[in-house]
Backbone as JSON Lines, residues from 0, in Angstrom:
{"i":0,"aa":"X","n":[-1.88,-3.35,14.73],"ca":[-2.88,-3.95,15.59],"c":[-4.15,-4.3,14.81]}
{"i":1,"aa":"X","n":[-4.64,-3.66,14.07],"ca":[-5.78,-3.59,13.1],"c":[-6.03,-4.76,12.18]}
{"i":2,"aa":"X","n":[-4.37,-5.21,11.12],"ca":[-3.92,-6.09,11.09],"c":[-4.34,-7.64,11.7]}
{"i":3,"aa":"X","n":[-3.85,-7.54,13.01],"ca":[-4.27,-8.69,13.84],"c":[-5.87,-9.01,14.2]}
{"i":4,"aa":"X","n":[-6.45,-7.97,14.33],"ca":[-7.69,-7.82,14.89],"c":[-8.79,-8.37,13.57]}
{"i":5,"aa":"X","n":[-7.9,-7.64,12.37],"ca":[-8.6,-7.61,11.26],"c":[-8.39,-9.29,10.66]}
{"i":6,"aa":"X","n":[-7.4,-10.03,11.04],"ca":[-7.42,-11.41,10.28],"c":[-8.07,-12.14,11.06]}
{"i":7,"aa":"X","n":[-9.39,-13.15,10.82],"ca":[-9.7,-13.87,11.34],"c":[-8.97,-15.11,11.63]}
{"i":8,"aa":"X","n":[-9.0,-15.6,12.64],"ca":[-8.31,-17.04,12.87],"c":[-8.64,-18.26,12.32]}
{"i":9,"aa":"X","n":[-8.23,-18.9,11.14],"ca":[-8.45,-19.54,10.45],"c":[-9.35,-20.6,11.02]}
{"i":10,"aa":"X","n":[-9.51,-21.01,12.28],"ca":[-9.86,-22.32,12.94],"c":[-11.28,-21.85,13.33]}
{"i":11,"aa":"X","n":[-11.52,-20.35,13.49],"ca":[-12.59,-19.33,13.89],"c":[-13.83,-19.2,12.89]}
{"i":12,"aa":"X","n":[-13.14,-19.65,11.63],"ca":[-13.77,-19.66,10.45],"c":[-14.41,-21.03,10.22]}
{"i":13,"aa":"X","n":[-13.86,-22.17,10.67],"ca":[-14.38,-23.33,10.47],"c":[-15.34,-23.14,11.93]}
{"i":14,"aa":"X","n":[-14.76,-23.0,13.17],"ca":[-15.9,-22.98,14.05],"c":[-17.19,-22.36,13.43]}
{"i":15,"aa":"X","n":[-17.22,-21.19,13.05],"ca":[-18.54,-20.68,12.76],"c":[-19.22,-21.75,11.34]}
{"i":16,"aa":"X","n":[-18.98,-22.87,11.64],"ca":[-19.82,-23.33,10.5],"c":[-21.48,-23.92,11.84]}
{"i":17,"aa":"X","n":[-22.55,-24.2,12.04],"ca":[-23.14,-24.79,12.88],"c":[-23.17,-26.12,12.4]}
{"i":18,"aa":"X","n":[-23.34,-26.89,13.53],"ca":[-23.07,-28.18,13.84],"c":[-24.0,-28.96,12.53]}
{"i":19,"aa":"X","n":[-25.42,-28.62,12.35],"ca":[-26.2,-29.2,11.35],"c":[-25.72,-28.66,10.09]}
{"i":20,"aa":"X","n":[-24.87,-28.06,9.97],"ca":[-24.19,-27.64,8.44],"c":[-23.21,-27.99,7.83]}
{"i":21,"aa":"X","n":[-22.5,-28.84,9.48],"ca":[-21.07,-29.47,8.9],"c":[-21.09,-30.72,7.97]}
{"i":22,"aa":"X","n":[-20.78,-31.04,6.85],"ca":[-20.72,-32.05,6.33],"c":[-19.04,-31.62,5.99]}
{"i":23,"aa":"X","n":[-18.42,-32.8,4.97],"ca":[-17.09,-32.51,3.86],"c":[-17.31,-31.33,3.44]}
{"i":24,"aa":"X","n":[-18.19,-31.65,2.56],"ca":[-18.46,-30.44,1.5],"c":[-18.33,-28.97,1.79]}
{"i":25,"aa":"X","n":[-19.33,-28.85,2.87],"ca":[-19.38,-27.69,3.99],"c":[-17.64,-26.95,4.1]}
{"i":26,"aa":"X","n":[-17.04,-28.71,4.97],"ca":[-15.76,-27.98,5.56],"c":[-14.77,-27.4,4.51]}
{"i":27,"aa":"X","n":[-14.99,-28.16,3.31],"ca":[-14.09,-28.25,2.09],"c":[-13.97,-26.68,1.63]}
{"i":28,"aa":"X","n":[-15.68,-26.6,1.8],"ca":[-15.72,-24.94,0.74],"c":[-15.07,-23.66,2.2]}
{"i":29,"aa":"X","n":[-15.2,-24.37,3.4],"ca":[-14.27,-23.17,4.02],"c":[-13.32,-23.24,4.01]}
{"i":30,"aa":"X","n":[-12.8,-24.71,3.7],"ca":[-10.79,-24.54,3.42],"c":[-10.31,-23.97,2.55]}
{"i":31,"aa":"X","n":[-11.39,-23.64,1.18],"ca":[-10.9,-23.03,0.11],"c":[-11.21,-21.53,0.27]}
{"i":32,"aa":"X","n":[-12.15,-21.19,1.0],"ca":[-12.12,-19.94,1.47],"c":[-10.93,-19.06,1.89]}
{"i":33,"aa":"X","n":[-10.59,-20.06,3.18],"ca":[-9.1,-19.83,3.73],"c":[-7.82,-19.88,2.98]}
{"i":34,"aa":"X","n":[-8.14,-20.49,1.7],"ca":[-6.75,-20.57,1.37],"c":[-6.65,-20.17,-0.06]}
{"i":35,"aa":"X","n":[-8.21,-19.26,-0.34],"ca":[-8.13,-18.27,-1.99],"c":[-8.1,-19.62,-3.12]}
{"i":36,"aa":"X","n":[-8.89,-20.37,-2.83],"ca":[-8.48,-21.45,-4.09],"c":[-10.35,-22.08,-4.13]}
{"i":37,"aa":"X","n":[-10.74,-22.75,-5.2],"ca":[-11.65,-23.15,-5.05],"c":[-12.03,-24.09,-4.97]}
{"i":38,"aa":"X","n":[-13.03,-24.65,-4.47],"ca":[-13.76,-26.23,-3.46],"c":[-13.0,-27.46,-4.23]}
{"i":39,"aa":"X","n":[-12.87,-27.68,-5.34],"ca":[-12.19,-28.6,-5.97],"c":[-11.07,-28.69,-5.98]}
{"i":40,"aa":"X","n":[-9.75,-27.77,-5.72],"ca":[-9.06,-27.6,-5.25],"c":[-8.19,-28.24,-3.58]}
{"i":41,"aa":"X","n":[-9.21,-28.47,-2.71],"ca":[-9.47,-28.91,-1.51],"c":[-9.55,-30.48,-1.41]}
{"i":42,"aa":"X","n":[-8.83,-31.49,-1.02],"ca":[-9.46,-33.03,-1.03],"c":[-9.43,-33.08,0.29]}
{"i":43,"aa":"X","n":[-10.17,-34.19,0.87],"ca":[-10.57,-34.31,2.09],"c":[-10.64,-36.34,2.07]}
{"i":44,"aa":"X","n":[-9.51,-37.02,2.62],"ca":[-9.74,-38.39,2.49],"c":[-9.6,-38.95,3.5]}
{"i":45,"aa":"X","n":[-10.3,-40.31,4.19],"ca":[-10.42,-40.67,5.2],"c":[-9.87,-41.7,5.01]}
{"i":46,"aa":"X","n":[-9.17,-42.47,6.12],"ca":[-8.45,-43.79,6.66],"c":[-9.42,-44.99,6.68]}
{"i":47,"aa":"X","n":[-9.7,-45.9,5.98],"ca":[-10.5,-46.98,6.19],"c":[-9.85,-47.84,6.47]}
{"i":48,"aa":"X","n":[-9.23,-48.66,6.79],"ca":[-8.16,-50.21,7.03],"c":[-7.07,-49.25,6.76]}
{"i":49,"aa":"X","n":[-6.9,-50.29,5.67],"ca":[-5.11,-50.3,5.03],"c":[-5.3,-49.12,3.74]}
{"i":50,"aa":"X","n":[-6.66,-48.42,3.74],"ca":[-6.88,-47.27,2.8],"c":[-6.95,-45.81,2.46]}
{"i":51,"aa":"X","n":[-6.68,-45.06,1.72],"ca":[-7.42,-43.58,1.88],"c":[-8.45,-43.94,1.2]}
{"i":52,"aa":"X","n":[-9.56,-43.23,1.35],"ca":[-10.69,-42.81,0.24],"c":[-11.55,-41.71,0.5]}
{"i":53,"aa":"X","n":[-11.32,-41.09,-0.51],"ca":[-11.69,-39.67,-0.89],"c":[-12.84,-39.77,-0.5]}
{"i":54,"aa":"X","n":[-13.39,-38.46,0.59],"ca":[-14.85,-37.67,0.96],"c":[-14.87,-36.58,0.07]}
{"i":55,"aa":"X","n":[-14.11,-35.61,0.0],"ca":[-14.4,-34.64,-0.64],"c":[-12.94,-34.37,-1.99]}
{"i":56,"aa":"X","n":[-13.27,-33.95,-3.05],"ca":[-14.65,-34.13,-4.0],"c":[-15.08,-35.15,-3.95]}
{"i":57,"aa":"X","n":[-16.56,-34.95,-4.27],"ca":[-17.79,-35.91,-4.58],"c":[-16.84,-37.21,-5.8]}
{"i":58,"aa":"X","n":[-16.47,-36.21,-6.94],"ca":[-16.77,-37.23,-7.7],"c":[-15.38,-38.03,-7.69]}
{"i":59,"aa":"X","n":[-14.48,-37.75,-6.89],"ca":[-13.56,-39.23,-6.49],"c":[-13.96,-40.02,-5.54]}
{"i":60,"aa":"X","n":[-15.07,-39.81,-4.87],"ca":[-15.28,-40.76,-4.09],"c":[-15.37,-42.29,-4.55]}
{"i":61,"aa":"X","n":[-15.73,-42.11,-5.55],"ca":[-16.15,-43.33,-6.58],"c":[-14.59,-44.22,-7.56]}
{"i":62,"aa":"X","n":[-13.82,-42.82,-7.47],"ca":[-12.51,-43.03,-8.8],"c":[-11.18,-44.14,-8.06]}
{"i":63,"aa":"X","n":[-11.75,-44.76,-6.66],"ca":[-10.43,-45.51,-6.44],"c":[-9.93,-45.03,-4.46]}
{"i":64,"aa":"X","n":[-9.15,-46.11,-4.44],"ca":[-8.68,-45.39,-3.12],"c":[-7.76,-45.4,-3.38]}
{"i":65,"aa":"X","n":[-6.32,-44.56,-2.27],"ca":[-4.92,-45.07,-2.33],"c":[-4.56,-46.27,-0.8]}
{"i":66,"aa":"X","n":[-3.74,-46.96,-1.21],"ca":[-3.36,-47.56,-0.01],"c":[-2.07,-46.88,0.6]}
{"i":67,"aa":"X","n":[-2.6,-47.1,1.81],"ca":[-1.47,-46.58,2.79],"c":[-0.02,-46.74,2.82]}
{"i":68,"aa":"X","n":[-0.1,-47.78,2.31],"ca":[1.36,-48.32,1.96],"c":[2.44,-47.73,0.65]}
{"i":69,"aa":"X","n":[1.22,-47.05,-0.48],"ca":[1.83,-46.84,-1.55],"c":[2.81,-45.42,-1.2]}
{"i":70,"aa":"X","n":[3.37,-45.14,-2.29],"ca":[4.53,-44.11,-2.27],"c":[3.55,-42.42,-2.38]}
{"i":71,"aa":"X","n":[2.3,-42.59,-2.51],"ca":[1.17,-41.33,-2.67],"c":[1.74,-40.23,-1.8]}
{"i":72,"aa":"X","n":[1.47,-39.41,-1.89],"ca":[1.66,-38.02,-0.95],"c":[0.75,-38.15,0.22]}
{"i":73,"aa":"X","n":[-0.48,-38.32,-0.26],"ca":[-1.31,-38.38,0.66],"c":[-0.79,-39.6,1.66]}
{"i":74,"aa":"X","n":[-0.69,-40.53,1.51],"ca":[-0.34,-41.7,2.01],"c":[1.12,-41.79,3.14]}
{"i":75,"aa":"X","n":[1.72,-41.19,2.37],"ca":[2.99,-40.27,3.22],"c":[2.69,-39.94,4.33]}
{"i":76,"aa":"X","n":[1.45,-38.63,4.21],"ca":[1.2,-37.64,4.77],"c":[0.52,-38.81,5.9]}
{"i":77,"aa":"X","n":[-0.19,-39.38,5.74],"ca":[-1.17,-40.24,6.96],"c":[0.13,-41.44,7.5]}
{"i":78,"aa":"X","n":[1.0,-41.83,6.79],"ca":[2.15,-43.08,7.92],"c":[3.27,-41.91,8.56]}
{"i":79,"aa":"X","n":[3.33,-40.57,8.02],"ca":[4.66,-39.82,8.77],"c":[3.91,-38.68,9.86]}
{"i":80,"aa":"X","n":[2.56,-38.54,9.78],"ca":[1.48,-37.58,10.35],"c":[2.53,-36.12,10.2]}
{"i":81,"aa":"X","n":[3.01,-36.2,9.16],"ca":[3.59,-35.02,8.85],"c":[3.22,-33.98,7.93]}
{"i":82,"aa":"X","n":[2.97,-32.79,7.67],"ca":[2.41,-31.82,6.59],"c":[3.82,-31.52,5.7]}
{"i":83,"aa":"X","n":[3.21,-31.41,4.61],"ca":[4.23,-31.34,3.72],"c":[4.02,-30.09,2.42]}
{"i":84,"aa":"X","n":[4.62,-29.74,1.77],"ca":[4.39,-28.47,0.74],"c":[4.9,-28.65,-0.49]}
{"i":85,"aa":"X","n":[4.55,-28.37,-1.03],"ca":[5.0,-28.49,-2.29],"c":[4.3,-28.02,-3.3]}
{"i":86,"aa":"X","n":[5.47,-26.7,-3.74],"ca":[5.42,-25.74,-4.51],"c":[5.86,-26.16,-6.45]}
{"i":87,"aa":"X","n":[6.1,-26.93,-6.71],"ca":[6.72,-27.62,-7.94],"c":[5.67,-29.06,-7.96]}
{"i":88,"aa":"X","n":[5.16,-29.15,-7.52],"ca":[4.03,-30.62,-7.79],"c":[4.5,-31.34,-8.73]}
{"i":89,"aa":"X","n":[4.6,-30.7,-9.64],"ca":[4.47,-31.81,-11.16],"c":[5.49,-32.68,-11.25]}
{"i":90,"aa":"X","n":[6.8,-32.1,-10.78],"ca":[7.91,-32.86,-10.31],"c":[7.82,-34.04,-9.5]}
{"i":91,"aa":"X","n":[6.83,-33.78,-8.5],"ca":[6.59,-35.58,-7.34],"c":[6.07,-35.96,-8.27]}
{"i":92,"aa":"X","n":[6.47,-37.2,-7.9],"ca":[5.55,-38.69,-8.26],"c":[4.67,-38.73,-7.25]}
{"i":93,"aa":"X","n":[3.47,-38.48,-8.27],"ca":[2.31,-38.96,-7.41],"c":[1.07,-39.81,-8.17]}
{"i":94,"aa":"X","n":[0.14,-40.08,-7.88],"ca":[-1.02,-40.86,-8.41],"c":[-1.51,-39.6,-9.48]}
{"i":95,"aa":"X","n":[-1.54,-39.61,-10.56],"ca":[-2.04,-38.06,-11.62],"c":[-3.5,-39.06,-11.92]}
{"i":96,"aa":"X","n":[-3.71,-40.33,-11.52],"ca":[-4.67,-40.86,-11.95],"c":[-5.79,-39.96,-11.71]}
{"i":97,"aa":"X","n":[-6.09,-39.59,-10.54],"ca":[-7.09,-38.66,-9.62],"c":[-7.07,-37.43,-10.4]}
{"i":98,"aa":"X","n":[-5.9,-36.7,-10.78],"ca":[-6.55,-35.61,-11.54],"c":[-7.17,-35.93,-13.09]}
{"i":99,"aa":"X","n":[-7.04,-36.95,-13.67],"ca":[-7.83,-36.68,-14.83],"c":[-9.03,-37.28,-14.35]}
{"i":100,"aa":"X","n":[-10.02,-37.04,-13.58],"ca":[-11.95,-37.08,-13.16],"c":[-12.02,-35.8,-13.26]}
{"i":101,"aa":"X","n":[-12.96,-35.48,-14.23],"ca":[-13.54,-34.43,-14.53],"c":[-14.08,-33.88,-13.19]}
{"i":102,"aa":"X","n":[-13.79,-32.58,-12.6],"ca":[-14.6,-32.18,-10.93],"c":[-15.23,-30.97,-11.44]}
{"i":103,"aa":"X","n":[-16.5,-31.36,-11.1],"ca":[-17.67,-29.87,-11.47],"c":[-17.67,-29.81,-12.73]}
{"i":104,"aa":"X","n":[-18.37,-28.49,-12.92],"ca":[-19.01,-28.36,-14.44],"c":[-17.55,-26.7,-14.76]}
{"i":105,"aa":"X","n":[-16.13,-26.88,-14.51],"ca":[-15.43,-26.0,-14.75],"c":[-15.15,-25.91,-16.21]}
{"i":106,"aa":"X","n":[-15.46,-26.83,-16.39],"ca":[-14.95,-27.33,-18.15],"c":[-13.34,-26.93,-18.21]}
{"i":107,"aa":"X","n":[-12.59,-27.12,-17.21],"ca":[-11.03,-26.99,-17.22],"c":[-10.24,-28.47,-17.37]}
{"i":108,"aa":"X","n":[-10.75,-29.12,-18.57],"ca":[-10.04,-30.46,-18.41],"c":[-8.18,-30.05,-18.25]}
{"i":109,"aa":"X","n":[-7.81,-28.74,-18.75],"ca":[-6.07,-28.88,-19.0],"c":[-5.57,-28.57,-17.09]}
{"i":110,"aa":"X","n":[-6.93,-28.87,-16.18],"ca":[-5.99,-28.35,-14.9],"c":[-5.13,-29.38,-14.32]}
{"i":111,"aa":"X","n":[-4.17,-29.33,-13.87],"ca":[-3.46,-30.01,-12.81],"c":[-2.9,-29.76,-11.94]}
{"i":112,"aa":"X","n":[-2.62,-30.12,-11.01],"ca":[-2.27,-30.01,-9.52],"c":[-0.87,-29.43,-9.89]}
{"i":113,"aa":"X","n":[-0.73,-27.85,-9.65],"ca":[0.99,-27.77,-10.04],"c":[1.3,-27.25,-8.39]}
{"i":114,"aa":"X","n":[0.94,-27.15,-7.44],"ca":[1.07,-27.01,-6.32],"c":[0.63,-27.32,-5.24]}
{"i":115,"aa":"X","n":[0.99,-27.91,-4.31],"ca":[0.64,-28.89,-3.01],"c":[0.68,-28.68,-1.82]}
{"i":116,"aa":"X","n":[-0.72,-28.41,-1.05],"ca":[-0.08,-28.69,0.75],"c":[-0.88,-29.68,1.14]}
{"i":117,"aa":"X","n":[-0.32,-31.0,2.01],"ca":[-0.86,-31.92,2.46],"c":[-0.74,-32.12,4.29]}
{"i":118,"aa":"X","n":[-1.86,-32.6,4.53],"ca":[-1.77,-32.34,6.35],"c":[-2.56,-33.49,6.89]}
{"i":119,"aa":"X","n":[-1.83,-33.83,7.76],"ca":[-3.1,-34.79,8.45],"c":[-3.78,-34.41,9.45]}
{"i":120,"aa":"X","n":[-4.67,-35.63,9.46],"ca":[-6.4,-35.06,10.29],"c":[-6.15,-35.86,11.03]}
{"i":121,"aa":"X","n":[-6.05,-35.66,12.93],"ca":[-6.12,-36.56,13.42],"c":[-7.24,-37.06,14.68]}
{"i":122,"aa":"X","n":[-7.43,-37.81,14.88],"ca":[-8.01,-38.09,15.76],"c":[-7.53,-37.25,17.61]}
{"i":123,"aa":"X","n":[-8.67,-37.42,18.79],"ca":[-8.44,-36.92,19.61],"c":[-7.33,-37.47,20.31]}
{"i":124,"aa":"X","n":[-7.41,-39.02,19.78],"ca":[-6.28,-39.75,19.86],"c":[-4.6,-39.38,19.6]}
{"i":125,"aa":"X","n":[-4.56,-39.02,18.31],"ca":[-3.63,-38.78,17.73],"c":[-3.55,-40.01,16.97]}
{"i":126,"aa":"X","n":[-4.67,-40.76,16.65],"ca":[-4.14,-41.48,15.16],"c":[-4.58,-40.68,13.92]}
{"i":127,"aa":"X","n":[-3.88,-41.1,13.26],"ca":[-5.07,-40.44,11.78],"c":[-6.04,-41.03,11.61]}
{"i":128,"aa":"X","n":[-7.23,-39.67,11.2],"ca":[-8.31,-40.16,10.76],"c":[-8.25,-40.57,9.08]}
{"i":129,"aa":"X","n":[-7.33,-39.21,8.71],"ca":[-7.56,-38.95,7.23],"c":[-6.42,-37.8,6.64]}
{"i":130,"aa":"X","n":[-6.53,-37.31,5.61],"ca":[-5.47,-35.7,5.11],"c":[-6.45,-35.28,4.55]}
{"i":131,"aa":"X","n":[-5.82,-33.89,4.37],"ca":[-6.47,-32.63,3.78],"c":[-5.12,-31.8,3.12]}
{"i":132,"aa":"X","n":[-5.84,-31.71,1.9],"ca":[-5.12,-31.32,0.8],"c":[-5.5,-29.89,-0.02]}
{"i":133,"aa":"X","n":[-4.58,-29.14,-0.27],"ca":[-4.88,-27.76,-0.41],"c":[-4.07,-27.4,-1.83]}
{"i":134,"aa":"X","n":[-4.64,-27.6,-3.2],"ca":[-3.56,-26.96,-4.37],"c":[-3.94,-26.24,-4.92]}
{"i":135,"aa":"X","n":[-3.21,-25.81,-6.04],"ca":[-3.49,-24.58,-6.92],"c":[-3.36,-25.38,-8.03]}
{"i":136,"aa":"X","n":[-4.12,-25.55,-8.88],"ca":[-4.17,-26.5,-10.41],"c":[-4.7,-25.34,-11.26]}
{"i":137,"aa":"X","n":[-3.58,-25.6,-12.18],"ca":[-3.79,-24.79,-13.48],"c":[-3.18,-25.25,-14.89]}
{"i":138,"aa":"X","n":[-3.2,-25.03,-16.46],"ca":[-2.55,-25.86,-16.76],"c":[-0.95,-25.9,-17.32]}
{"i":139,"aa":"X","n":[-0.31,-24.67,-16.47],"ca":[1.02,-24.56,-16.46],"c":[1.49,-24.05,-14.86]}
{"i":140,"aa":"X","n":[2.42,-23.92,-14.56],"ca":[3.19,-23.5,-13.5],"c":[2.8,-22.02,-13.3]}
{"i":141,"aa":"X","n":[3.11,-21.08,-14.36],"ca":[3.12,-19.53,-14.25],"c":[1.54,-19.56,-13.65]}
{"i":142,"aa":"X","n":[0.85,-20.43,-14.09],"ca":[-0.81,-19.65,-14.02],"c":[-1.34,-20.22,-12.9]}
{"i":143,"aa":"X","n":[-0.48,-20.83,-12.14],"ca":[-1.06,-21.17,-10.87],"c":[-1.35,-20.77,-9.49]}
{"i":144,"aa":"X","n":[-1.14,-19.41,-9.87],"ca":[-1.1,-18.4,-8.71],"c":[0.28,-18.64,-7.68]}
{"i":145,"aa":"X","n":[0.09,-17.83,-6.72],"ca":[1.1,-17.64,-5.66],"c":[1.84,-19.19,-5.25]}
{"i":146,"aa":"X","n":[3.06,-19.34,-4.7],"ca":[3.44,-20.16,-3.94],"c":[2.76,-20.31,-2.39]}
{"i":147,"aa":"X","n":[2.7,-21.51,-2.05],"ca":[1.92,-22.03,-0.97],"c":[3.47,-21.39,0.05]}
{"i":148,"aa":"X","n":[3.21,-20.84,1.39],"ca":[4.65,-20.45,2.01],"c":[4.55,-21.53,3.55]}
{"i":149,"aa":"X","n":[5.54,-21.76,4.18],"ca":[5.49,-22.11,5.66],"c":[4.27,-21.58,6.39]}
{"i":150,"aa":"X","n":[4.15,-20.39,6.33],"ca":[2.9,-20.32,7.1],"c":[1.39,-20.26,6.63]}
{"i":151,"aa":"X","n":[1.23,-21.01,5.66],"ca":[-0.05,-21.75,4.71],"c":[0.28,-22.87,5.37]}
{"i":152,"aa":"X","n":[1.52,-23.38,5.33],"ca":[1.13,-24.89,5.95],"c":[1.01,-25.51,7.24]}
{"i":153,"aa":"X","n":[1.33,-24.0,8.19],"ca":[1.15,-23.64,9.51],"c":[-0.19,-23.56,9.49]}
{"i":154,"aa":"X","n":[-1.12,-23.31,8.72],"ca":[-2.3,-22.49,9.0],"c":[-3.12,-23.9,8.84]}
{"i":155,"aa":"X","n":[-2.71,-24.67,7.85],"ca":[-3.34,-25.67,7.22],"c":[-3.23,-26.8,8.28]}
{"i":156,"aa":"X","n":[-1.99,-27.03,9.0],"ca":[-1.96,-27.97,10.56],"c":[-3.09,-27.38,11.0]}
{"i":157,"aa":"X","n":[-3.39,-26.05,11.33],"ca":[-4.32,-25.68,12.34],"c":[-5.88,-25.88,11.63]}
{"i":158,"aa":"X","n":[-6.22,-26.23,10.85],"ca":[-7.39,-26.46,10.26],"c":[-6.81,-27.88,9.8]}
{"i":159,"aa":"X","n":[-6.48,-28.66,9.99],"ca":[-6.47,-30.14,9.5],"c":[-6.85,-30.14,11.09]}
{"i":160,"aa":"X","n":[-6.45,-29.69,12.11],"ca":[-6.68,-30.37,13.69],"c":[-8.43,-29.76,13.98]}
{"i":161,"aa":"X","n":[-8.54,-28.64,13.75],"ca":[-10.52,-28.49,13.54],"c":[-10.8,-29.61,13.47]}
{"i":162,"aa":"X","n":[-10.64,-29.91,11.81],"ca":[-11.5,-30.76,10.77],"c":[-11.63,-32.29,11.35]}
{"i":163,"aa":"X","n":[-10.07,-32.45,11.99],"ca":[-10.69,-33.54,12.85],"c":[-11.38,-34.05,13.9]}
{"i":164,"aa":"X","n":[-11.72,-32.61,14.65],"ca":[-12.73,-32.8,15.8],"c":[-14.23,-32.94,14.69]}
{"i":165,"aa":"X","n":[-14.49,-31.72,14.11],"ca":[-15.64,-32.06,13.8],"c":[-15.92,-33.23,12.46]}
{"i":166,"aa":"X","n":[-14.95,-33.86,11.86],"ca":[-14.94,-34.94,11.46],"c":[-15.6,-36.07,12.78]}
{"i":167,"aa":"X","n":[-15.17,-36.17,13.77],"ca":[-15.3,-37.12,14.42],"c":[-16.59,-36.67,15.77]}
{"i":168,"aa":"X","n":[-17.64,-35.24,15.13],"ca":[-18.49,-35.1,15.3],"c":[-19.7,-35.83,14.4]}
{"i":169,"aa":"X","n":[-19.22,-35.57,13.37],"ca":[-19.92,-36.35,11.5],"c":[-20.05,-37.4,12.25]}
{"i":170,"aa":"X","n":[-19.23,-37.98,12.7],"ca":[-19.32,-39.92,13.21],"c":[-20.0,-40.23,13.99]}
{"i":171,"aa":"X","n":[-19.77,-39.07,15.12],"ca":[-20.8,-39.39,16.32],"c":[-22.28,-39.21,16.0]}
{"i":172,"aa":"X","n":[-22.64,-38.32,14.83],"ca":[-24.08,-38.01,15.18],"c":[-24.75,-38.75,13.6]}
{"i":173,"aa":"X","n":[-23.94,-39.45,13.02],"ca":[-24.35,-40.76,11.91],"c":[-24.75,-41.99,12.69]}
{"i":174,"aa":"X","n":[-23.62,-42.36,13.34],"ca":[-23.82,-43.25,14.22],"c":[-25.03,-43.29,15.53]}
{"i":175,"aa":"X","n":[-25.35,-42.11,16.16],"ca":[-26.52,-42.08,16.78],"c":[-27.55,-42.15,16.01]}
{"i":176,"aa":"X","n":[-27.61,-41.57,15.05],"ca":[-29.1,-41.7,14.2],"c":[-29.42,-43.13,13.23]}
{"i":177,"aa":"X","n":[-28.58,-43.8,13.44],"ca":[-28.38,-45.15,12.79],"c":[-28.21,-46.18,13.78]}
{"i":178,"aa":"X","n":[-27.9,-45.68,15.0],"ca":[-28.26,-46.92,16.04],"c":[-29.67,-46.66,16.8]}
């Protein structure tokens, strides 16, 4: 019982952020909270047209988008609104373009994404807004800590569906202060 009482509810953890504190960044560093990995670790990309483009990290915002159409994980993840895992990364084909941008001052240029959970963010709608991405990058397999399990990526649906309410709080209260 203690157990239960004692784990917070992952979605409980993003609630307690207050409303003037939520930005990406904000939500990013509690996903990595939740999921023992750190803020860079975490991507956070939004649906523009026919695009993703990275909110969180900062410094891909700048490095490119993916299109929706391409074969990307992420991209997957936003046309099948399906979460996906993946414990062997290096094996998909994916865009590796994104991991060589230097993120933060880690000085870990040898990291890479050797493990993957991807989820989408959706609207109240149920379209996508965007995905949220959760890995373990290190620069071999052994050193990448634990395998991501089914219920990480259970946990990670339930915080990709948060992130999109208060994602689409971010909108509402940009948009009021700009109209």
């Amino acid at each position: 019982m203690s157990g239960i009482l004692g784990k917070m509810r992952e979605t409980d953890q993003l609630a307690g952020l207050a409303m003037e504190d939520v930005s990406p960044e904000s939500i990013c560093a509690c996903v990595a909270k939740i999921f023992r990995v750190s803020s860079t670790e975490v991507a956070l990309l939004e649906v523009s047209g026919s695009m993703l483009n990275f909110v969180h990290p900062a410094e891909l915002r700048t490095a490119g988008a993916i299109p929706l159409s391409s074969s990307a994980v992420a991209a997957r993840t936003a046309r099948t609104k399906q979460a996906e895992l993946f414990n062997g990364f290096t094996e998909v084909k994916h865009f590796s373009i994104f991991e060589l941008v230097k993120l933060g001052d880690t000085g870990l240029d040898d990291q890479v994404i050797q493990k993957l959970m991807s989820a989408p963010v959706l609207a109240s709608n149920g379209e996508v807004d965007g995905v949220i991405q959760v890995s373990r990058k290190a620069p071999r397999p052994a050193a990448a800590g634990p395998d991501f399990t089914p219920e990480d990526l259970r946990k990670l649906e339930s915080v990709a569906r948060s992130v999109g309410k208060m994602m689409h709080k971010i909108r509402a209260v940009g948009q009021a202060s700009s109209g």
